Coordinates of C-alpha atoms (C1' of nucleotides) in Angstrom, one line a residue:
Chain Z
M125 CA 0.0 0.0 0.0
S126 CA 3.0 2.3 -0.5
S127 CA 3.1 4.6 -3.5
L128 CA -0.6 5.5 -3.5
K129 CA -0.4 8.3 -6.0
E130 CA 2.5 7.7 -8.3
N131 CA 1.1 4.9 -10.3
Y132 CA -2.1 6.5 -11.4
N133 CA -2.9 7.4 -14.9
L134 CA -5.7 5.0 -15.1
M135 CA -9.3 5.5 -15.8
I136 CA -12.5 3.5 -15.6
E137 CA -15.5 3.5 -17.9
T138 CA -18.9 1.9 -17.6
L139 CA -20.5 0.0 -20.5
I140 CA -23.9 -1.5 -20.7
G141 CA -25.6 -4.1 -22.9
I142 CA -29.3 -3.3 -22.7
F143 CA -31.4 -6.2 -23.7
T144 CA -35.1 -6.6 -24.6
V145 CA -37.2 -9.2 -26.2
D146 CA -39.3 -8.4 -29.3
K147 CA -41.4 -11.1 -30.9
G148 CA -39.4 -13.9 -29.3
K149 CA -36.0 -12.5 -30.3
I150 CA -33.5 -11.1 -27.9
K151 CA -32.1 -7.7 -28.9
I152 CA -29.3 -5.6 -27.7
L153 CA -29.1 -1.8 -27.9
M154 CA -26.0 -0.2 -29.5
I155 CA -25.0 3.3 -30.3
R156 CA -23.2 4.6 -33.3
K157 CA -20.0 6.5 -32.5
K158 CA -20.0 10.0 -33.9
T159 CA -16.3 11.0 -33.3
E160 CA -12.9 9.5 -34.0
P161 CA -11.6 7.0 -33.1
Y162 CA -14.0 4.3 -34.4
K163 CA -16.2 7.0 -35.9
G164 CA -19.3 5.3 -37.5
Y165 CA -18.8 2.0 -35.6
W166 CA -21.4 0.6 -33.3
I167 CA -20.4 0.5 -29.6
L168 CA -22.0 -0.2 -26.3
P169 CA -23.4 2.9 -24.4
G170 CA -21.3 3.9 -21.5
N171 CA -19.4 6.7 -19.8
L172 CA -16.2 7.5 -18.0
L173 CA -16.5 7.2 -14.2
N174 CA -15.9 10.4 -12.3
D175 CA -14.7 10.4 -8.8
K176 CA -18.0 11.4 -7.2
E177 CA -20.2 8.5 -8.2
T178 CA -20.4 4.7 -8.1
L179 CA -20.3 2.5 -11.1
E180 CA -24.0 1.8 -10.7
D181 CA -25.0 5.4 -10.4
N182 CA -22.9 6.2 -13.4
I183 CA -24.5 3.6 -15.6
T184 CA -27.9 4.6 -14.5
D185 CA -27.2 8.1 -15.6
V186 CA -26.1 6.8 -19.0
V187 CA -29.3 4.9 -19.4
C188 CA -31.6 7.8 -18.4
D189 CA -29.8 11.0 -19.5
K190 CA -27.8 9.9 -22.5
L191 CA -30.1 7.3 -24.0
G192 CA -33.5 8.6 -22.8
L193 CA -34.6 5.3 -21.4
P194 CA -36.4 4.5 -18.2
T195 CA -34.6 3.3 -15.2
M196 CA -34.2 -0.4 -15.6
Y197 CA -33.0 -3.5 -13.9
I198 CA -29.2 -3.8 -14.1
E199 CA -26.5 -6.3 -13.0
Q200 CA -22.8 -5.8 -13.0
C201 CA -21.1 -8.5 -15.0
H202 CA -17.3 -8.1 -15.4
T203 CA -14.5 -5.6 -15.3
F204 CA -12.2 -5.6 -18.3
S205 CA -8.6 -4.6 -17.8
N206 CA -6.6 -5.4 -20.9
L207 CA -3.8 -2.9 -21.4
N208 CA -4.6 -1.9 -24.9
R209 CA -8.4 -1.4 -24.7
H210 CA -8.0 2.3 -25.7
L211 CA -5.4 3.8 -28.0
D212 CA -4.0 6.5 -25.7
N213 CA -5.0 6.1 -22.1
R214 CA -5.3 3.1 -19.9
V215 CA -9.1 2.6 -19.5
L216 CA -10.7 -0.2 -17.6
A217 CA -14.3 -1.0 -18.3
T218 CA -16.9 -2.3 -16.0
A219 CA -19.7 -3.9 -18.0
F220 CA -23.3 -4.2 -17.0
I221 CA -26.4 -5.9 -18.4
G222 CA -29.7 -3.9 -18.4
L223 CA -33.0 -5.6 -18.9
I224 CA -36.2 -3.9 -20.0
D225 CA -39.4 -5.2 -21.4
N226 CA -40.5 -4.0 -24.8
I227 CA -43.8 -2.5 -23.6
T228 CA -42.3 -0.3 -20.9
L229 CA -39.5 0.6 -23.4
I230 CA -41.9 1.9 -26.0
L231 CA -44.1 3.7 -23.5
K232 CA -41.4 5.5 -21.6
K233 CA -38.5 6.1 -23.9
Q234 CA -37.7 9.7 -24.9
D235 CA -36.1 10.2 -28.2
K236 CA -32.7 11.9 -28.1
D237 CA -31.6 13.8 -31.2
D238 CA -27.9 13.5 -30.5
V239 CA -27.6 9.8 -30.4
E240 CA -28.1 7.1 -33.1
L241 CA -29.4 4.0 -31.5
E242 CA -30.3 0.6 -32.9
W243 CA -31.5 -2.7 -31.6
F244 CA -29.6 -5.7 -32.9
D245 CA -30.6 -9.3 -32.7
I246 CA -27.9 -11.0 -30.5
D247 CA -27.1 -13.3 -33.4
S248 CA -26.4 -10.4 -35.7
I249 CA -24.0 -8.1 -33.9
P250 CA -22.5 -5.5 -36.3
K251 CA -18.8 -4.6 -36.4
T252 CA -17.9 -2.8 -33.2
G253 CA -15.4 -0.3 -32.1
Y254 CA -12.8 -0.9 -29.4
D255 CA -13.0 -4.4 -27.8
H256 CA -16.8 -4.2 -27.6
D257 CA -17.3 -7.3 -29.6
K258 CA -15.6 -9.3 -26.9
I259 CA -17.4 -7.5 -24.2
I260 CA -20.8 -8.1 -25.9
A261 CA -19.9 -11.8 -26.2
K262 CA -19.3 -12.0 -22.5
L263 CA -22.5 -10.1 -21.7
I264 CA -24.5 -12.4 -23.9
T265 CA -23.0 -15.5 -22.3
Y266 CA -23.7 -14.0 -18.9
L267 CA -27.3 -13.1 -19.8
K268 CA -27.9 -16.7 -21.0
K269 CA -26.5 -18.2 -17.9
R270 CA -28.7 -15.9 -15.7
I271 CA -31.8 -16.7 -17.7
I272 CA -31.1 -20.4 -17.3
D273 CA -30.4 -20.3 -13.5
S274 CA -32.7 -17.6 -12.3
N275 CA -36.0 -16.1 -13.2
I276 CA -34.9 -12.8 -14.6
L277 CA -36.8 -13.6 -17.8
K278 CA -39.8 -12.3 -15.9
I279 CA -38.3 -8.8 -16.3
L280 CA -38.2 -9.2 -20.1
F281 CA -41.7 -10.7 -20.2
P282 CA -43.8 -8.6 -17.9
S283 CA -47.3 -9.6 -19.0
D284 CA -49.3 -10.7 -22.0
F285 CA -46.8 -12.8 -23.7
T286 CA -47.5 -16.0 -25.6
L287 CA -46.0 -19.3 -24.8
P288 CA -44.5 -19.8 -28.3
E289 CA -42.7 -16.5 -27.9
L290 CA -41.3 -17.6 -24.5
Q291 CA -40.4 -21.0 -26.0
N292 CA -38.5 -19.3 -28.8
V293 CA -36.4 -17.5 -26.3
Y294 CA -35.6 -20.6 -24.4
E295 CA -34.8 -22.5 -27.6
H296 CA -32.6 -19.8 -28.8
I297 CA -30.6 -19.5 -25.6
L298 CA -30.3 -23.3 -25.0
G299 CA -29.6 -24.0 -28.7
I300 CA -32.1 -26.9 -28.7
K301 CA -35.6 -27.6 -29.8
L302 CA -38.2 -28.1 -27.1
D303 CA -41.4 -30.0 -27.4
R304 CA -44.3 -27.6 -27.5
R305 CA -46.6 -29.8 -25.3
N306 CA -44.0 -30.5 -22.7
F307 CA -43.0 -26.9 -22.6
R308 CA -46.6 -25.8 -21.9
K309 CA -47.1 -28.5 -19.4
K310 CA -44.0 -27.6 -17.4
L311 CA -44.6 -23.8 -17.3
I312 CA -48.3 -24.2 -16.6
N313 CA -48.4 -27.2 -14.3
L314 CA -45.5 -26.0 -12.2
G315 CA -47.3 -22.7 -11.7
Y316 CA -44.9 -20.4 -13.5
V317 CA -47.4 -18.7 -15.8
T318 CA -51.1 -17.9 -15.7
D319 CA -53.5 -17.5 -18.5
T320 CA -54.6 -13.9 -18.6
G321 CA -57.8 -14.8 -20.6
D322 CA -56.8 -12.7 -23.5
V323 CA -55.4 -13.7 -26.9
N324 CA -52.9 -12.3 -29.3
E325 CA -54.9 -11.5 -32.4
G326 CA -53.8 -10.1 -35.7
Y327 CA -51.1 -12.5 -36.6
M328 CA -51.2 -15.4 -39.1
G329 CA -52.6 -18.7 -37.8
R330 CA -54.5 -19.4 -34.7
P331 CA -54.3 -16.7 -32.1
A332 CA -52.1 -17.6 -29.1
K333 CA -53.3 -17.2 -25.6
L334 CA -51.6 -14.6 -23.5
Y335 CA -49.9 -15.4 -20.2
R336 CA -48.1 -13.7 -17.4
F337 CA -45.5 -14.9 -15.0
N338 CA -46.6 -15.6 -11.4
E339 CA -44.9 -13.5 -8.9
E340 CA -44.3 -15.8 -6.0
I341 CA -42.5 -18.5 -7.9
E342 CA -39.0 -19.4 -6.6
S343 CA -36.1 -19.5 -9.0
R344 CA -35.0 -22.9 -10.3
N345 CA -33.5 -24.5 -13.3
L346 CA -36.3 -25.2 -15.7
F347 CA -34.4 -26.8 -18.5
Chain P
M121 CA -15.5 11.3 -23.9
S122 CA -14.4 14.9 -23.2
S123 CA -12.4 15.7 -20.1
L124 CA -10.3 12.6 -20.1
K125 CA -7.8 13.7 -17.6
E126 CA -9.3 16.1 -15.2
N127 CA -11.6 13.7 -13.3
Y128 CA -8.9 11.3 -12.3
N129 CA -7.9 10.9 -8.8
L130 CA -9.1 7.4 -8.7
M131 CA -7.5 4.1 -8.0
I132 CA -8.2 0.4 -8.2
E133 CA -7.2 -2.4 -5.9
T134 CA -7.6 -6.1 -6.3
L135 CA -8.8 -8.3 -3.5
I136 CA -9.0 -12.0 -3.3
G137 CA -11.0 -14.5 -1.2
I138 CA -8.9 -17.7 -1.3
F139 CA -11.0 -20.7 -0.4
T140 CA -10.1 -24.3 0.5
V141 CA -11.8 -27.2 2.1
D142 CA -10.4 -28.9 5.1
K143 CA -12.2 -31.8 6.6
G144 CA -15.5 -30.9 5.1
K145 CA -15.3 -27.2 6.1
I146 CA -14.9 -24.3 3.7
K147 CA -12.2 -21.9 4.8
I148 CA -11.1 -18.5 3.6
L149 CA -7.6 -17.0 3.9
M150 CA -7.2 -13.7 5.6
I151 CA -4.2 -11.5 6.4
R152 CA -3.6 -9.4 9.4
K153 CA -3.0 -5.7 8.6
K154 CA 0.3 -4.5 10.1
T155 CA -0.1 -0.8 9.5
E156 CA -2.6 1.9 10.2
P157 CA -5.4 2.3 9.3
Y158 CA -7.1 -0.8 10.6
K159 CA -3.8 -2.1 12.1
G160 CA -4.4 -5.5 13.6
Y161 CA -7.6 -6.1 11.8
W162 CA -8.0 -9.0 9.3
I163 CA -8.4 -8.1 5.7
L164 CA -8.5 -9.9 2.3
P165 CA -5.2 -10.1 0.5
G166 CA -4.8 -7.7 -2.4
N167 CA -2.9 -5.0 -4.0
L168 CA -3.2 -1.7 -5.8
L169 CA -3.4 -2.0 -9.6
N170 CA -0.6 -0.3 -11.5
D171 CA -1.0 0.8 -15.0
K172 CA 1.1 -1.9 -16.6
E173 CA -0.9 -5.0 -15.6
T174 CA -4.3 -6.5 -15.8
L175 CA -6.4 -7.1 -12.7
E176 CA -5.9 -10.9 -13.2
D177 CA -2.1 -10.6 -13.5
N178 CA -2.1 -8.3 -10.4
I179 CA -4.0 -10.7 -8.3
T180 CA -2.0 -13.7 -9.5
D181 CA 1.1 -11.8 -8.3
V182 CA -0.5 -11.2 -4.9
V183 CA -1.2 -14.9 -4.6
C184 CA 2.3 -16.0 -5.5
D185 CA 4.6 -13.2 -4.4
K186 CA 2.9 -11.8 -1.4
L187 CA 1.3 -14.9 0.0
G188 CA 3.7 -17.6 -1.2
L189 CA 0.9 -19.7 -2.5
P190 CA 0.9 -21.7 -5.8
T191 CA -0.9 -20.4 -8.8
M192 CA -4.5 -21.3 -8.5
Y193 CA -7.9 -21.1 -10.2
I194 CA -9.4 -17.7 -10.0
E195 CA -12.6 -16.0 -11.0
Q196 CA -13.4 -12.3 -11.0
C197 CA -16.5 -11.7 -9.0
H198 CA -17.5 -8.0 -8.6
T199 CA -16.1 -4.5 -8.6
F200 CA -17.0 -2.4 -5.6
S201 CA -17.2 1.3 -6.1
N202 CA -18.6 2.9 -3.0
L203 CA -17.3 6.4 -2.5
N204 CA -16.1 5.9 1.1
R205 CA -14.3 2.6 0.8
H206 CA -11.0 4.2 1.9
L207 CA -10.5 7.1 4.2
D208 CA -8.4 9.4 2.0
N209 CA -8.4 8.3 -1.6
R210 CA -11.1 7.0 -3.9
V211 CA -10.2 3.4 -4.3
L212 CA -12.4 0.9 -6.2
A213 CA -11.9 -2.8 -5.6
T214 CA -12.2 -5.7 -7.9
A215 CA -12.7 -8.8 -5.9
F216 CA -11.8 -12.4 -7.0
I217 CA -12.3 -15.8 -5.6
G218 CA -9.4 -18.2 -5.7
L219 CA -9.8 -21.9 -5.2
I220 CA -7.2 -24.4 -4.1
D221 CA -7.3 -27.9 -2.7
N222 CA -5.8 -28.5 0.7
I223 CA -3.2 -31.0 -0.5
T224 CA -1.6 -28.8 -3.2
L225 CA -1.8 -26.0 -0.7
I226 CA 0.2 -27.8 1.9
L227 CA 2.7 -29.2 -0.6
K228 CA 3.4 -26.0 -2.4
K229 CA 3.0 -23.1 -0.1
Q230 CA 6.1 -21.1 0.9
D231 CA 6.0 -19.5 4.3
K232 CA 6.5 -15.8 4.2
D233 CA 7.8 -14.1 7.4
D234 CA 6.4 -10.8 6.7
V235 CA 2.7 -11.7 6.6
E236 CA 0.4 -13.1 9.2
L237 CA -2.1 -15.4 7.5
E238 CA -5.0 -17.4 8.9
W239 CA -7.7 -19.6 7.5
F240 CA -11.2 -18.9 8.9
D241 CA -14.3 -21.0 8.6
I242 CA -16.7 -19.1 6.4
D243 CA -19.2 -19.1 9.3
S244 CA -16.7 -17.5 11.6
I245 CA -15.3 -14.5 9.9
P246 CA -13.5 -12.2 12.3
K247 CA -13.9 -8.4 12.4
T248 CA -12.5 -7.0 9.3
G249 CA -10.9 -3.7 8.2
Y250 CA -12.4 -1.5 5.6
D251 CA -15.6 -2.9 3.9
H252 CA -14.1 -6.3 3.6
D253 CA -16.9 -7.9 5.6
K254 CA -19.3 -6.9 2.9
I255 CA -17.0 -8.0 0.2
I256 CA -16.4 -11.4 1.9
A257 CA -20.1 -11.8 2.2
K258 CA -20.5 -11.3 -1.5
L259 CA -17.6 -13.6 -2.3
I260 CA -19.1 -16.4 -0.2
T261 CA -22.5 -15.9 -1.8
Y262 CA -20.8 -16.0 -5.2
L263 CA -18.9 -19.1 -4.3
K264 CA -22.0 -20.9 -3.1
K265 CA -23.8 -20.1 -6.3
R266 CA -20.9 -21.3 -8.4
I267 CA -20.7 -24.5 -6.5
I268 CA -24.4 -25.2 -6.9
D269 CA -24.5 -24.4 -10.6
S270 CA -21.2 -25.6 -11.9
N271 CA -18.6 -28.3 -11.0
I272 CA -15.9 -26.1 -9.5
L273 CA -16.1 -28.2 -6.4
K274 CA -13.8 -30.5 -8.3
I275 CA -11.0 -27.9 -7.8
L276 CA -11.5 -28.0 -4.1
F277 CA -11.7 -31.9 -3.9
P278 CA -8.9 -33.1 -6.2
S279 CA -8.7 -36.7 -5.3
D280 CA -9.1 -39.0 -2.3
F281 CA -11.9 -37.3 -0.5
T282 CA -14.7 -39.1 1.4
L283 CA -18.3 -38.8 0.5
P284 CA -19.3 -37.7 4.0
E285 CA -16.8 -34.8 3.6
L286 CA -18.3 -33.8 0.3
Q287 CA -21.8 -34.2 1.7
N288 CA -20.9 -31.8 4.6
V289 CA -19.9 -29.2 2.1
Y290 CA -23.1 -29.5 0.2
E291 CA -25.2 -29.4 3.3
H292 CA -23.3 -26.4 4.6
I293 CA -23.8 -24.5 1.4
L294 CA -27.4 -25.5 0.8
G295 CA -28.3 -25.1 4.5
I296 CA -30.2 -28.4 4.5
K297 CA -29.6 -32.0 5.6
L298 CA -29.2 -34.5 2.8
D299 CA -29.9 -38.2 3.1
R300 CA -26.7 -40.2 3.1
R301 CA -27.9 -43.0 1.0
N302 CA -29.5 -40.8 -1.6
F303 CA -26.4 -38.6 -1.7
R304 CA -24.1 -41.5 -2.4
K305 CA -26.5 -43.0 -4.9
K306 CA -26.7 -39.8 -6.9
L307 CA -23.0 -39.1 -7.0
I308 CA -22.0 -42.6 -7.8
N309 CA -24.9 -43.6 -10.1
L310 CA -24.7 -40.5 -12.1
G311 CA -21.0 -41.1 -12.6
Y312 CA -19.7 -38.0 -10.8
V313 CA -17.3 -39.8 -8.5
T314 CA -15.3 -43.0 -8.6
D315 CA -14.1 -45.2 -5.8
T316 CA -10.3 -45.1 -5.7
G317 CA -10.1 -48.3 -3.7
D318 CA -8.4 -46.7 -0.8
V319 CA -9.9 -45.8 2.6
N320 CA -9.4 -43.0 5.0
E321 CA -7.9 -44.6 8.1
G322 CA -6.9 -43.1 11.4
Y323 CA -10.2 -41.4 12.3
M324 CA -12.9 -42.6 14.7
G325 CA -15.5 -45.0 13.5
R326 CA -15.5 -47.1 10.3
P327 CA -13.0 -45.8 7.8
A328 CA -14.5 -44.0 4.8
K329 CA -13.8 -45.0 1.2
L330 CA -11.9 -42.5 -0.8
Y331 CA -13.3 -41.1 -4.1
R332 CA -12.2 -38.8 -6.9
F333 CA -14.3 -36.8 -9.3
N334 CA -14.5 -38.0 -12.8
E335 CA -13.1 -35.7 -15.4
E336 CA -15.5 -35.9 -18.2
I337 CA -18.7 -35.1 -16.3
E338 CA -20.7 -32.2 -17.6
S339 CA -21.8 -29.5 -15.2
R340 CA -25.4 -29.6 -13.9
N341 CA -27.4 -28.8 -10.9
L342 CA -27.1 -31.7 -8.5
F343 CA -29.3 -30.4 -5.7
Chain A
dG193 C1' -60.7 -24.6 -48.4
dC194 C1' -56.0 -24.0 -47.5
dA195 C1' -52.0 -22.3 -45.3
dA196 C1' -50.2 -21.0 -40.9
dA197 C1' -49.6 -21.3 -36.3
dA198 C1' -51.5 -22.9 -31.7
dG199 C1' -53.6 -26.1 -28.7
dT200 C1' -54.2 -30.7 -26.5
dG201 C1' -53.3 -36.2 -23.7
dT202 C1' -51.2 -40.5 -22.8
dT203 C1' -47.5 -43.6 -22.0
dT204 C1' -42.9 -44.7 -20.6
dT205 C1' -38.7 -43.9 -18.3
dC206 C1' -35.8 -42.3 -14.8
dA207 C1' -34.4 -39.6 -11.1
dA208 C1' -36.0 -37.9 -6.4
dT209 C1' -37.5 -39.0 -2.0
dA210 C1' -38.3 -41.5 2.2
dC211 C1' -36.9 -44.7 5.3
dA212 C1' -33.8 -48.4 9.2
dC213 C1' -30.4 -51.5 10.0
dC214 C1' -25.7 -53.5 9.8
dC215 C1' -20.5 -52.9 9.5
dA216 C1' -15.6 -51.5 10.5
dT217 C1' -12.6 -49.4 13.4
dG218 C1' -10.3 -47.3 17.9
dG219 C1' -10.2 -47.2 22.5
Chain T
dC210 C1' -17.9 -54.4 24.2
dC211 C1' -19.2 -50.0 23.2
dA212 C1' -19.0 -45.6 21.0
dT213 C1' -18.3 -43.5 16.6
dG214 C1' -19.1 -42.8 12.1
dG215 C1' -19.7 -45.2 7.4
dG216 C1' -22.0 -48.2 4.2
dT217 C1' -26.1 -50.4 2.1
dG218 C1' -31.4 -51.6 -0.6
dT219 C1' -36.3 -51.0 -1.7
dA220 C1' -40.6 -49.0 -2.7
dT221 C1' -43.1 -44.9 -4.0
dT222 C1' -43.8 -40.6 -6.2
dG223 C1' -43.4 -37.2 -9.6
dA224 C1' -41.2 -35.0 -13.3
dA225 C1' -39.0 -35.6 -18.0
dA226 C1' -39.4 -37.2 -22.6
dA227 C1' -41.4 -39.1 -26.6
dC228 C1' -45.0 -38.8 -29.7
dA229 C1' -49.5 -37.0 -33.7
dC230 C1' -53.7 -35.0 -34.5
dT231 C1' -57.2 -31.2 -34.0
dT232 C1' -58.5 -26.2 -33.7
dT233 C1' -58.6 -21.4 -34.9
dT234 C1' -57.8 -17.7 -37.6
dG235 C1' -56.5 -14.9 -42.2
dC236 C1' -56.6 -14.9 -46.9

DNA sequence: GCAAAAGTGTTTTCAATACACCCATGG
DNA sequence: CCATGGGTGTATTGAAAACACTTTTGC
């Protein structure tokens, strides 16, 4: 603990992968960089940490002020400390995931003129600036693991979703096909979801029933 | 990304909770602080990050050079960024877990005269300096979760352990009693462990058979 | 009426649970 | 021989997996 000051030319940024689900597909929000370096490339939203706020406060500010999105559920995932992350300065990055359901997102977002945002399917990430491709890969892996071993999917499916949509997400994450009958049986019989009585009209084929997650269900591995 | 330099009076330290299992009990290694502040208190080993190394390299150096322990399996867990972690400076902390089995530990450790180390049962953590009590709590929670949903326990039980020892660890972590017959049945029938043919002599009661984990087993939730 | 997508039941298999007595050693 | 801790088998229950046809809507 000697030499407290001398070794410090070192900065920290926050980065966030914001995820939502739209029609059974998991999407991540990226922002197009407007200045050099990496001008025109897609990157994760984020900000440099200043010395009067926590990482969590900082990233919450990014979400609200910079992106115009509502406050959302976040989890810290990993701190990246490779030496060459930035070209000039040493900058560490603490990466978060943020989860928001599509309905709240559409209702509460405020458009910002000064940022160019786009949602990408997590299977179709564009070319990124910096090392954000590696960070995104880690965030997606983290998200998948959390979906499998907790019930954070509730946050992405707040109410009035269809079981085929939910099944799509599970199949996508697990990389396997699930039997429709067994899927419904498990979710319904184990008390995870409840029929809302409504149906999802306006699509091709037979309208699907709408469900919501039950609140009081404890987390366990479903698949 | 304006104002790169002006906001930086900010440092990062690494901290590590090193865990081992001894006779069915999970232990964590702590170090006694020899200087003010918090002189005489127990803290987690760690070090300030300098600008020429990654967090992972830094903590590996702590383990080897400062503590005299062999290189071990580590995982990054969380970065703590509360404003008042240290008294004078703003110091963030990235905390790791390190896992090592008791046999390798005893064989390969080099005693260091200048550090006072002690292994504490994770249920009996002493009074700590700084916010290390909170960090330890988080590390223990993290470790428990990882033990439940992966097979990192293999790292802590390399070979020649008894099933009652292993059962103790599971019971401790899960906070429940497990049936001895069902525990053995599961571990053996599902191919997780193999009888080495040896027994554990020299303790009271009937000697226990010794087992080792099978290598090729995929990770799943056992309980 | 046909294309598209959603809904439904039964059987089999296997792991999970509950449960009580005997065995091997040290002192 | 007794105290201590370890090892063993069976029956029941419940979830997991496999499997094909019918229903509802839009066009």
